[in-house]
Coordinates of C-alpha atoms in Angstrom, one line a residue:
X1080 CA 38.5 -3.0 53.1
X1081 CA 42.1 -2.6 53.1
X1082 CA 43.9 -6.3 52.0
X1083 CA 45.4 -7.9 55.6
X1084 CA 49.3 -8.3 55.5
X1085 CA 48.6 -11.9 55.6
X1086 CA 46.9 -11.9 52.2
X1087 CA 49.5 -9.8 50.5
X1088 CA 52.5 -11.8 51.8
X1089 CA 50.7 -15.1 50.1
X1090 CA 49.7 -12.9 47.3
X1091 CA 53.6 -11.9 47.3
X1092 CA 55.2 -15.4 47.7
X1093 CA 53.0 -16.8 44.3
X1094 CA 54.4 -14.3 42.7
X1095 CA 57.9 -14.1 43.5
X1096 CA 57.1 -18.4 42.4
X1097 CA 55.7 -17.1 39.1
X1098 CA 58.9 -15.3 38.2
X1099 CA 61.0 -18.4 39.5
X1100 CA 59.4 -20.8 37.0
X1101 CA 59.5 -18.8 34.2
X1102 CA 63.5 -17.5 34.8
X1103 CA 64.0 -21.6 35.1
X1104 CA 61.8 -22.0 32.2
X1105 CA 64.0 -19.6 29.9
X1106 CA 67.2 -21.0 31.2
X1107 CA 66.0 -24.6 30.5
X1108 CA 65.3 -23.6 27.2
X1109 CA 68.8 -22.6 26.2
X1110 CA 69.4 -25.9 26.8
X1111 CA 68.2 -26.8 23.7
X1112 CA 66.5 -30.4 25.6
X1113 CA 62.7 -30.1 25.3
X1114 CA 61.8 -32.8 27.3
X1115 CA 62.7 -30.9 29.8
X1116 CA 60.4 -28.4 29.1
X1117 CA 57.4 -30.5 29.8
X1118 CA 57.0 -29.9 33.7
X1119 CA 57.3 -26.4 32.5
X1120 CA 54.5 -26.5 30.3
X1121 CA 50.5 -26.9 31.2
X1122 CA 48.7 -29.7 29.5
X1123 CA 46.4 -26.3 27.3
X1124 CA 49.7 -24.3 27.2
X1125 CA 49.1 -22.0 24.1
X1126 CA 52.1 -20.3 22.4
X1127 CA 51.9 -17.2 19.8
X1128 CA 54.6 -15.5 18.2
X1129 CA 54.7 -12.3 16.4
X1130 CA 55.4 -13.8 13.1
X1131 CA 53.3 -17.1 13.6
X1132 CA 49.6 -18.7 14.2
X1133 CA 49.3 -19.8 18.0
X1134 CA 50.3 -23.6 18.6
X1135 CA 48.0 -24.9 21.5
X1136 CA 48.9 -28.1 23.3
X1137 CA 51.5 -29.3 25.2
X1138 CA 52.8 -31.8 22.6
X1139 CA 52.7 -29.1 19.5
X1140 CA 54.6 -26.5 21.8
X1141 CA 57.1 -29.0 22.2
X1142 CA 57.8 -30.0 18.5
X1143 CA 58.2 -26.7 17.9
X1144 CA 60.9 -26.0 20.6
X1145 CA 61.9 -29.3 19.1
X1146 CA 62.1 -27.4 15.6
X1147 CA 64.0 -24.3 17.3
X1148 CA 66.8 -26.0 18.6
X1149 CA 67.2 -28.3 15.7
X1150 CA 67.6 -25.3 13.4
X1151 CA 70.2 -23.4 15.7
X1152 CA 73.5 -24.7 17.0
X1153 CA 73.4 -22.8 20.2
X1154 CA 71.0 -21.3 21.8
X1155 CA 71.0 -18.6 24.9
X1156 CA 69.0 -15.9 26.3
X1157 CA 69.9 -12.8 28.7
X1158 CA 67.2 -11.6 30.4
X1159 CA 66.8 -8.1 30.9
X1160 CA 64.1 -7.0 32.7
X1161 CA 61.5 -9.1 34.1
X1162 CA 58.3 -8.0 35.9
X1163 CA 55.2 -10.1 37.2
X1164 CA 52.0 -8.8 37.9
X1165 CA 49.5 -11.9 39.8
X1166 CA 50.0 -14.7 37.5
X1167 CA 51.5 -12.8 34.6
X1168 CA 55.3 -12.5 34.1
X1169 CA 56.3 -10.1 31.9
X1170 CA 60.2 -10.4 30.1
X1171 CA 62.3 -8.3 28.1
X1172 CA 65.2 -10.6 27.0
X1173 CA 68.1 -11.1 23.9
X1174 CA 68.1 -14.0 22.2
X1175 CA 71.1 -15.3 20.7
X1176 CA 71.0 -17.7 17.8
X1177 CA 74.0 -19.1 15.9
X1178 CA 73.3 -21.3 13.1
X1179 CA 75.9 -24.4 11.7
X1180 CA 77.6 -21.7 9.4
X1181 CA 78.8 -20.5 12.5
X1182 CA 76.5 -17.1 12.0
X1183 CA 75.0 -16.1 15.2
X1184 CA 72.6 -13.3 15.9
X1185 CA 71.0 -11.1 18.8
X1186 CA 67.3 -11.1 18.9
X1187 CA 65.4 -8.2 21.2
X1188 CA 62.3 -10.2 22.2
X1189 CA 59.9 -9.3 24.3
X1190 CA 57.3 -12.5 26.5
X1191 CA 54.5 -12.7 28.5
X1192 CA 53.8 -15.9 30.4
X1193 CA 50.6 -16.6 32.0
X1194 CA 50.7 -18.8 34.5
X1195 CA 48.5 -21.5 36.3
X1196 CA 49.7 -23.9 39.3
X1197 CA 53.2 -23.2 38.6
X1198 CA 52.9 -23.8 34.9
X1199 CA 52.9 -21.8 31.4
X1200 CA 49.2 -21.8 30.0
X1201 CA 49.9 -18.7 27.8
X1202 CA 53.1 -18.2 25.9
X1203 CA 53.3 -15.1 23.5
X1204 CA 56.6 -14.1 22.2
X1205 CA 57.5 -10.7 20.0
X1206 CA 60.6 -10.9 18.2
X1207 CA 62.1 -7.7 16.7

């Protein structure tokens, strides 16, 4: 049986949401303020990163945001491309870093964000 327009226009408008949150969630995050983060972030978020073990918990995602921004003078991301698929968002973005020498540098990084109720539970970030 054939989905009815009405179940694809819902099915539509949570998607559309899930790219919303996490576009506000990577533009929050250049603002180098975790606690704003935290509306951002489920209560079982887990994060991975290609160079790290997976940090699960709201309060250990946060200190290590916490630990980004401290290390880095300024902070932003350009988004790409972005694509969502149900609840997964899927990013292609450059990072920008710039350290108190004054030193900055472009990250390609690639995330997927799983989301549930209009938060991140799954985080996983490649950098290269």
């Amino acid at each position: 049986m054939a989905e009815s327009w009405q179940d694809a226009s819902v099915r539509g408008v949570a998607m559309i949401e899930n790219e919303l949150v996490v576009r506000d969630f990577l533009e929050v995050w250049s603002a180098r303020d975790s606690r704003q983060l935290l509306p951002f972030l489920h209560p079982e978020v887990v994060y991975s990163a290609s160079s790290s073990q997976e940090i699960a918990g709201r309060a250990r995602v946060l200190e290590m945001c916490d630990e980004v921004h401290r290390a880095f003078t300024e902070i932003r991301i350009a988004l790409v491309t972005i694509a969502v698929a149900g609840s997964v968002v899927l990013t292609e973005h450059a990072l920008h870093l710039r350290s108190d020498t004054g030193e900055g540098h472009w990250l390609r990084c690639f995330g997927s964000y799983e989301l549930r109720g209009e938060q991140i539970v799954t985080w996983r970030q490649l950098h290269g």
